CSV table of C-alpha atoms in Angstrom, one decimal:
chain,number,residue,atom,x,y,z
A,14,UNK,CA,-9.5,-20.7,-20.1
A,15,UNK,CA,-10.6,-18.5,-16.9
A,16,UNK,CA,-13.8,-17.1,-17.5
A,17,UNK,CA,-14.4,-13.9,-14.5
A,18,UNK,CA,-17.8,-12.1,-13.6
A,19,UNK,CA,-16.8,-9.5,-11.2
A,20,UNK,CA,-13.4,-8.2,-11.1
A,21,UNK,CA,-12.0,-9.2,-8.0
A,22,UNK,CA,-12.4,-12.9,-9.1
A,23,UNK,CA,-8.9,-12.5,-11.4
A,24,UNK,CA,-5.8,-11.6,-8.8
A,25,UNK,CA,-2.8,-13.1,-9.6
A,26,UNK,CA,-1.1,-14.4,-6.3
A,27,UNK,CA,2.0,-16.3,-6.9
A,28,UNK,CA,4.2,-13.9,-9.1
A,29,UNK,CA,7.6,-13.1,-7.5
A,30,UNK,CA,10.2,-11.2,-8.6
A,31,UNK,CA,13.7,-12.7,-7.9
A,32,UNK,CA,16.1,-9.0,-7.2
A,33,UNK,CA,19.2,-11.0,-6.9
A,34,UNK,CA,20.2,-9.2,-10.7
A,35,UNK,CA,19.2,-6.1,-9.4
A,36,UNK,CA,20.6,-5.1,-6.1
A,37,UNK,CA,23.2,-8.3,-5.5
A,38,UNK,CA,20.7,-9.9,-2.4
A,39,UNK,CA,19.1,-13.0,-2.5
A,40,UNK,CA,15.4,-11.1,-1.9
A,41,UNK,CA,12.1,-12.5,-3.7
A,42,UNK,CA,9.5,-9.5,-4.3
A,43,UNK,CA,5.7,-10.6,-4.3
A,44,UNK,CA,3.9,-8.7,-6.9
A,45,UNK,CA,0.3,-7.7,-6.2
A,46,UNK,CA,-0.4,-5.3,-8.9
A,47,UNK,CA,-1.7,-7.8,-11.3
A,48,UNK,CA,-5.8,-7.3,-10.7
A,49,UNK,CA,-8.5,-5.0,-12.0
A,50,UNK,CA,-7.5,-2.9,-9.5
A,51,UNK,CA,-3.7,-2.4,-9.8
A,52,UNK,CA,-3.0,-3.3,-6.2
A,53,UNK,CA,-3.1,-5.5,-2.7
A,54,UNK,CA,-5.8,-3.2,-1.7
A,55,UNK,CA,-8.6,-5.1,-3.9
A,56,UNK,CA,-8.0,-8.0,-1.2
A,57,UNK,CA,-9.2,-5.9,1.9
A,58,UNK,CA,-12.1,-4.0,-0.5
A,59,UNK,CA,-13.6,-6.9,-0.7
A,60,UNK,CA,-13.3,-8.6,2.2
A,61,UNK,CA,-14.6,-5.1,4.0
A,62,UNK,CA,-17.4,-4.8,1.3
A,63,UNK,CA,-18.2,-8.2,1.9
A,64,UNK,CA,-18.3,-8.6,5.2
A,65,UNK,CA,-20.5,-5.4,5.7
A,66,UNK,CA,-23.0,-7.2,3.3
A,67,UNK,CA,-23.1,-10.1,4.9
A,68,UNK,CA,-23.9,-8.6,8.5
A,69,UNK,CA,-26.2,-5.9,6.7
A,70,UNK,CA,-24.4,-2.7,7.4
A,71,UNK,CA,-24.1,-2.1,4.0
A,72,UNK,CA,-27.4,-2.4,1.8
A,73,UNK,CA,-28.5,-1.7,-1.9
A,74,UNK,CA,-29.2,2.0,-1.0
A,75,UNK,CA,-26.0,2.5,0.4
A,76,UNK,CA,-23.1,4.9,-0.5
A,77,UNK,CA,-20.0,3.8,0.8
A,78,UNK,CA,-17.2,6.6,2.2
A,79,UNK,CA,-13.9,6.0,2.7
A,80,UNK,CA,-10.4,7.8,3.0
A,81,UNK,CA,-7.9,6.9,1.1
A,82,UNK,CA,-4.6,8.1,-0.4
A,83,UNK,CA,-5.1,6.1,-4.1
A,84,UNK,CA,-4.8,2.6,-4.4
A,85,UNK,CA,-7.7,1.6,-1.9
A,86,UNK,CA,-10.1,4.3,-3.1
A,87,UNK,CA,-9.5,2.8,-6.6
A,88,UNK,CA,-10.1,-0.7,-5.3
A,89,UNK,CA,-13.4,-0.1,-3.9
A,90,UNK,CA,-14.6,1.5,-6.8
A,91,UNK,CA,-14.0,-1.5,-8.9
A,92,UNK,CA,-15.6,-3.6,-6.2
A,93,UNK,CA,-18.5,-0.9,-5.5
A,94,UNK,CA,-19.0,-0.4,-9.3
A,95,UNK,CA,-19.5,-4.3,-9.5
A,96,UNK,CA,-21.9,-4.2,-6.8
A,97,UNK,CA,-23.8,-1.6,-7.8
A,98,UNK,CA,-23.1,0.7,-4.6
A,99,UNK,CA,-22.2,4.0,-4.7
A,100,UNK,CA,-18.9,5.4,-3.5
A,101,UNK,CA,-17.2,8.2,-2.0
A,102,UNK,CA,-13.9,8.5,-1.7
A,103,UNK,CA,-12.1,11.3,0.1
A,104,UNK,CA,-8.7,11.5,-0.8
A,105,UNK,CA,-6.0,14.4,-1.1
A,106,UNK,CA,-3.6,16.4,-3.5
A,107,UNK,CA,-0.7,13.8,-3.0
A,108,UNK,CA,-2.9,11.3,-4.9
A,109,UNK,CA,-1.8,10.9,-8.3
A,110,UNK,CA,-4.1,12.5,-11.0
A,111,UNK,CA,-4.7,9.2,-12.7
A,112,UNK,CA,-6.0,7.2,-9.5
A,113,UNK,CA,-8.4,10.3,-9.2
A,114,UNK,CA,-9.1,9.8,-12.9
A,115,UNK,CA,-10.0,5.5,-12.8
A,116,UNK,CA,-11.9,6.6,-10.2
A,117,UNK,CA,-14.0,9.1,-11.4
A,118,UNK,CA,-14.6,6.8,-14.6
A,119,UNK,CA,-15.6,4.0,-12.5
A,120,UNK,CA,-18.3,6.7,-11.3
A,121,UNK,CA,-16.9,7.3,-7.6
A,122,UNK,CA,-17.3,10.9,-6.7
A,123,UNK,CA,-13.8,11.4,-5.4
A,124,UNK,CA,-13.6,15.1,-3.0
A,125,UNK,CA,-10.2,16.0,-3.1
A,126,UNK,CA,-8.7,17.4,0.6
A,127,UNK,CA,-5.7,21.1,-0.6
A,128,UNK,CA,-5.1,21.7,3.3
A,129,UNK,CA,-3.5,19.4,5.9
A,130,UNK,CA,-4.7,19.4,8.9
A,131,UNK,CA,-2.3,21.6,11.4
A,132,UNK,CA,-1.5,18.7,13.7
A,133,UNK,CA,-2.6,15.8,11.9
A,134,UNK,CA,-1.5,16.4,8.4
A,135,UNK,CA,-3.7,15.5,5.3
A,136,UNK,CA,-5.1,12.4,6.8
A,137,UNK,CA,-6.1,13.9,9.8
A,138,UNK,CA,-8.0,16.2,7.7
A,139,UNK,CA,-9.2,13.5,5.5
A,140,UNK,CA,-10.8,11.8,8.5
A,141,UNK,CA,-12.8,14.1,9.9
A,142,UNK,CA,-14.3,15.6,6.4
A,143,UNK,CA,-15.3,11.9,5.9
A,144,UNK,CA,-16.8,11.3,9.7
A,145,UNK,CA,-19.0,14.6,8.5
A,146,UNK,CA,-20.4,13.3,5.5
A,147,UNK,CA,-21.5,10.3,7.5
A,148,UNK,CA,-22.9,12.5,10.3
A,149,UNK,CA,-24.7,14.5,7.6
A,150,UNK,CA,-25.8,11.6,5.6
A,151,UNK,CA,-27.8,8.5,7.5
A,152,UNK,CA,-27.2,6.5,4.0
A,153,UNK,CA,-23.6,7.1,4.1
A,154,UNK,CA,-21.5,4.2,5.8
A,155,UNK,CA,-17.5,4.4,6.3
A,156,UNK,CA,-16.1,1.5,6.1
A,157,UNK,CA,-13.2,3.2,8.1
A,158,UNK,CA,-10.2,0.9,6.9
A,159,UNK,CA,-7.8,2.1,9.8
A,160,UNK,CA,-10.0,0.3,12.1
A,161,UNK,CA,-11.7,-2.2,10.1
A,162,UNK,CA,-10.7,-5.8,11.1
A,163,UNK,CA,-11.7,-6.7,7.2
A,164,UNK,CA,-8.0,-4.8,6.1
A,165,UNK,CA,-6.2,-7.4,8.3
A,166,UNK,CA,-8.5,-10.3,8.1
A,167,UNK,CA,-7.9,-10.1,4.1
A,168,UNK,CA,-4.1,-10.3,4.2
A,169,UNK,CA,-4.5,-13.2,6.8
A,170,UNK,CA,-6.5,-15.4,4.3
A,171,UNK,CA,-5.2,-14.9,1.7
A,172,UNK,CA,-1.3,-12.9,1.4
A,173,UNK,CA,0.1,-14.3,4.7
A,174,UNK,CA,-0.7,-18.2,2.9
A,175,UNK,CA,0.3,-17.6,-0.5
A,176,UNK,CA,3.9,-16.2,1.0
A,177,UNK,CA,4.5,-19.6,3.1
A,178,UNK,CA,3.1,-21.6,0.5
A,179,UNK,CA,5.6,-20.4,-2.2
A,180,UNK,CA,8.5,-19.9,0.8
A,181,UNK,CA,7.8,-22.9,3.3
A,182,UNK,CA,11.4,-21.9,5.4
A,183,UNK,CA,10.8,-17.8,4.6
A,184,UNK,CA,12.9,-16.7,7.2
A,185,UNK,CA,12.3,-12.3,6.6
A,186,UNK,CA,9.5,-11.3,5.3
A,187,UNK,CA,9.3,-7.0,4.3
A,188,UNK,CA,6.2,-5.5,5.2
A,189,UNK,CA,5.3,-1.5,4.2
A,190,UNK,CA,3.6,0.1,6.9
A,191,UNK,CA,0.2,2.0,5.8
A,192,UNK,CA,-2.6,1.5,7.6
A,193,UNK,CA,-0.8,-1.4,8.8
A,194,UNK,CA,-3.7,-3.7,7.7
A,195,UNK,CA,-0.9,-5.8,5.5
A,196,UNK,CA,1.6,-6.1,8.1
A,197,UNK,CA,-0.7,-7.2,10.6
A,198,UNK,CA,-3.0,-9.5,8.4
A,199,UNK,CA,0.9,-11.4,7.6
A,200,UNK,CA,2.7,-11.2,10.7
A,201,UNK,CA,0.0,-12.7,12.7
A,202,UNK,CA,-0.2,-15.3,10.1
A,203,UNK,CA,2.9,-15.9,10.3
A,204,UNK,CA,3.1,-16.2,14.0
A,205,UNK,CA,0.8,-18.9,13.8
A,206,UNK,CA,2.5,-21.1,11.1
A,207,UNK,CA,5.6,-19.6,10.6
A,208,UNK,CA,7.4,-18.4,14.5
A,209,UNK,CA,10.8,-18.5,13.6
A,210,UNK,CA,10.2,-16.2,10.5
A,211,UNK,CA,11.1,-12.9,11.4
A,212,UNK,CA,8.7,-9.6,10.3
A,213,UNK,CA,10.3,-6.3,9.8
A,214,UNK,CA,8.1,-3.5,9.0
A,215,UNK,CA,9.1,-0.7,6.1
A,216,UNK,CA,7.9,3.0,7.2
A,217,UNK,CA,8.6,6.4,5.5
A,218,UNK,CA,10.4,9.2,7.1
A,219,UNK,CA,7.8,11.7,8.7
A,220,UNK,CA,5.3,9.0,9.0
A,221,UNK,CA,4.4,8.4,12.8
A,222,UNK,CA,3.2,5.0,13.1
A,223,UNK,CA,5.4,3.9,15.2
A,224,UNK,CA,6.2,6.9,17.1
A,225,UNK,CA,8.7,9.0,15.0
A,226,UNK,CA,8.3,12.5,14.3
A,227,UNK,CA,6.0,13.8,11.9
A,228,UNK,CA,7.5,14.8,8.9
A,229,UNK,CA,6.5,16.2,4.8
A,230,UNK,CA,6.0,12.9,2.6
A,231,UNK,CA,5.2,13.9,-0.4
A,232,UNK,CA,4.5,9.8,-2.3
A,233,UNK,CA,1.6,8.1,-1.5
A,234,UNK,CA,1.3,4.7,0.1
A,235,UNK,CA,3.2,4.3,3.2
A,236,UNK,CA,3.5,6.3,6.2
A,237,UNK,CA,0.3,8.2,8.3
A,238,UNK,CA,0.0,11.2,10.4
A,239,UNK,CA,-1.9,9.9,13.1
A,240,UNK,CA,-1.3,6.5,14.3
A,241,UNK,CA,-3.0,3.1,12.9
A,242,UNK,CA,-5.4,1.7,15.5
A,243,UNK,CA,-5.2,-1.5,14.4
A,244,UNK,CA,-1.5,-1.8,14.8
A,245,UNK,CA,0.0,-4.3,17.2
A,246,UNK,CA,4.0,-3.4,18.0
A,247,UNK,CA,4.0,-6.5,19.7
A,248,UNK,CA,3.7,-8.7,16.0
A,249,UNK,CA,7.0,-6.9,14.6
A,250,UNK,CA,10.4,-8.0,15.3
A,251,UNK,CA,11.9,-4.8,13.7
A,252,UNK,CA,11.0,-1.5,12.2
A,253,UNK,CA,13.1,0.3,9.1
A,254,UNK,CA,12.6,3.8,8.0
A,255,UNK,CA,13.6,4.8,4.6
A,256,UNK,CA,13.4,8.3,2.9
A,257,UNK,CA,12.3,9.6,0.0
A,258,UNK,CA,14.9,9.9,-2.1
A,259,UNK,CA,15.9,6.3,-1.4
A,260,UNK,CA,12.7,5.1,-2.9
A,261,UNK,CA,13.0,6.6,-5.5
A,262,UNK,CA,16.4,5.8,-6.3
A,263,UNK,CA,15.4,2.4,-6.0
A,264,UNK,CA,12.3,2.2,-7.8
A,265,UNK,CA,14.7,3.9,-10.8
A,266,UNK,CA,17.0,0.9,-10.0
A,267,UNK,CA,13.9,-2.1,-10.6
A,268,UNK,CA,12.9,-0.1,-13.5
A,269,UNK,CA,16.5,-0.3,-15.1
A,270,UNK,CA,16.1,-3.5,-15.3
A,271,UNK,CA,12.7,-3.7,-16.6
A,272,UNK,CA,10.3,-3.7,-13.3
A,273,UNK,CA,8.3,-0.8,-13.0
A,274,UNK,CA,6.9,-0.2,-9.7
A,275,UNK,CA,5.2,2.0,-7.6
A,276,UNK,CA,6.5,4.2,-4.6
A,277,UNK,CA,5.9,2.0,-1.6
A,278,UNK,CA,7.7,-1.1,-3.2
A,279,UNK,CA,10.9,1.1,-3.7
A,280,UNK,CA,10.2,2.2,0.1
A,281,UNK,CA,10.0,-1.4,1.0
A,282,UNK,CA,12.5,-2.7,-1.6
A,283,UNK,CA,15.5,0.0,-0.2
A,284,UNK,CA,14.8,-1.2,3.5
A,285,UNK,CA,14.9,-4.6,2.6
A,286,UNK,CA,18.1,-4.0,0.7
A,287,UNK,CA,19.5,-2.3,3.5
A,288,UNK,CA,19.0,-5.2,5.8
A,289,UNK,CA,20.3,-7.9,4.3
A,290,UNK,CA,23.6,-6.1,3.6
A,291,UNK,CA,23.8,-5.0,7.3
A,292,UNK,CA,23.2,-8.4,8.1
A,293,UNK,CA,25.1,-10.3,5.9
A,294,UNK,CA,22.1,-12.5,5.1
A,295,UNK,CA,23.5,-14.2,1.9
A,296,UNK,CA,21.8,-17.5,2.9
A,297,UNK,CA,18.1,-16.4,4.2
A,298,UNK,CA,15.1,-16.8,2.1
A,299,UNK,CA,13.9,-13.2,2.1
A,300,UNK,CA,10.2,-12.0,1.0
A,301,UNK,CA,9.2,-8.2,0.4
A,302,UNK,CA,5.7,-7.2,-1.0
A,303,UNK,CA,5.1,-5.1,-3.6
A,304,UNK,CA,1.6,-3.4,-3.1
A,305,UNK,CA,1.4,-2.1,-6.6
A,306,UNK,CA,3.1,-1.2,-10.4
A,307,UNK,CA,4.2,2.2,-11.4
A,308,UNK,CA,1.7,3.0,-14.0
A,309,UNK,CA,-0.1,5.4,-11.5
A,310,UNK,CA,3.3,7.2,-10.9
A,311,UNK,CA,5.1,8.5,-14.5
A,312,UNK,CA,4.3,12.0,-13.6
A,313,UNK,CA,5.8,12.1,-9.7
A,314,UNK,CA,8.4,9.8,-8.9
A,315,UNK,CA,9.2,8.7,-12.7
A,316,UNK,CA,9.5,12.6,-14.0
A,317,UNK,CA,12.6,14.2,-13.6
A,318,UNK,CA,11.0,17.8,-13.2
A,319,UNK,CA,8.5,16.5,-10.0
A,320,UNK,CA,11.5,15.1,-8.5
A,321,UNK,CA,13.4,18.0,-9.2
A,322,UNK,CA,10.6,20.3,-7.9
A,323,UNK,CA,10.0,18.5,-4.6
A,324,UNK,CA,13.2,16.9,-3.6
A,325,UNK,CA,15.9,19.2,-5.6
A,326,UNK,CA,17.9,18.8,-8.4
A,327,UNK,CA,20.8,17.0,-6.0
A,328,UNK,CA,18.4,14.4,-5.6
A,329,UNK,CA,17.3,14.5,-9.1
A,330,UNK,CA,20.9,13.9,-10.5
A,331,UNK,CA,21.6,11.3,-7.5
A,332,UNK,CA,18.6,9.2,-8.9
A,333,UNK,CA,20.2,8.4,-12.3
A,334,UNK,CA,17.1,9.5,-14.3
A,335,UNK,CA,15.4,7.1,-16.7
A,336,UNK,CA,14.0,8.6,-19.3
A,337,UNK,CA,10.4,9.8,-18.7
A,338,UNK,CA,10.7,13.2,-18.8
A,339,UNK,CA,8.3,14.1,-21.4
């Protein structure tokens, strides 16, 4: 029997999700959603929290900022609530309430961006209310996850090996594209240990990570308005762009038959699809990643009156509603 301390000691890391019954393609999804946590973002918390502990930017008396759109704001306040830190986390009004709410209880103080940024949208807003704090606070330390080499570093200990290790001849893996910490901690895994594999990265419409025009994106997860620094075109063989609508028509599809997950895995799931049947890859062993569930998500992308308010009722109707309209 497993007996854990702190939460990030319990992550399961070799669950996968064969979607042959769901969408007719031989694709295997890796589900990171079972943790404290609810997501892959615990993995680069830690490593970032742990890394600035080890080289003493981060003390006992420090409060840790960060921006973040949900997931990784809920991470570190498992992780910062464990240690005993205080946290900040700056976030905006495309956050779900709940992430806002597990935060809060985990006792983050979570400041909550209403106005984008004219050219650089709510995270370019988001950024420079959290560089202040830290200018107006000398106890206040941003661990900056768009730059950190912690979000990387996490996924290439630890996500990049438990793909290869379950899926020694993995010849696609599908990567979402955030802050581009996943895709880059796995593809340069992969280059290492895996060449012939080929890495195609999973973007939202109106995201401009890799150079696209800036667009409204109304779920959370994938997609930035001002581009990662840490990304490296030169580790991705191919980039996909998939819209709204599609992701949630195909996180309506996975929960159909029983799998209910959160925005960015339909993002990644649809482009994946869309691939395979392009490229008649009946024989490849395929891997997507799944960053999270869909717990966090029954009042947007699950309720038929927020998809009906944002994206129309055309949209709505298209997405053959499951029923969580209440």
């Amino acid at each position: 029997m497993p007996v854990i301390s702190t939460p990030q000691e319990f992550n399961v890391e070799d669950l996968f999700v064969d979607l042959r019954r769901c969408f007719g393609h031989s694709l295997y999804l890796k589900c990171e959603g079972f943790n404290f946590a609810g997501s892959i973002k615990l993995k680069p918390a830690v490593e970032m929290i742990r890394t600035g502990l080890r080289d003493g930017t981060i003390g006992p008396d420090t409060t840790l900022v960060e921006s973040s759109s949900g997931n990784l704001g809920v991470a570190l306040a498992m992780v910062a609530a464990s240690a005993g830190l205080r946290f900040v986390c700056v976030t905006d009004i495309r956050c779900t309430r709940s992430a806002r709410r597990l935060m809060r209880a985990a006792g983050a103080e979570v400041i909550t961006i209403t106005d984008p940024h004219p050219v650089d949208g709510f995270l370019g807003a988001r950024l420079r209310l959290t560089q202040r704090l830290c200018a107006e606070n000398d106890d206040y330390v941003w661990l900056n996850q768009y730059a950190n080499e912690g979000n990387w570093l996490a996924h290439y200990h630890t996500t990049g090996p438990e793909i290869l290790k379950a899926f020694p001849d993995l010849d696609v893996l599908f990567v979402g594209a955030g802050t581009t910490g996943t895709l880059m901690g796995c593809a340069r895994y992969l280059r290492e240990n895996r060449p012939s594999a080929r890495v195609v990265a999973i973007d939202a419409v109106g995201s401009v990570t890799f150079g696209t025009p800036p667009g409204r994106r109304m779920i959370p997860g994938l997609g930035t308005s001002v581009r990662p620094p840490m990304l490296d075109e030169s580790c991705v063989d191919e980039v996909r762009h998939v819209a709204e609508p599609d992701a949630i028509r195909a996180c309506r599809t996975l929960l159909r038959h029983g799998f209910p997950f959160g925005g960015s895995t339909g993002t990644v799931v649809h482009g994946a699809v869309q691939w395979l049947t392009e490229h008649g890859a009946a024989d490849l062993t395929a891997v997507a990643i799944a960053p999270d569930l869909g717990d966090k998500y029954l009042e947007t992308l699950y309720h038929d009156e927020w998809v009906t308010d944002v994206f129309g009722p055309e949209v709505a109707a298209a997405a053959d509603l499951a029923p969580a309209t209440s």
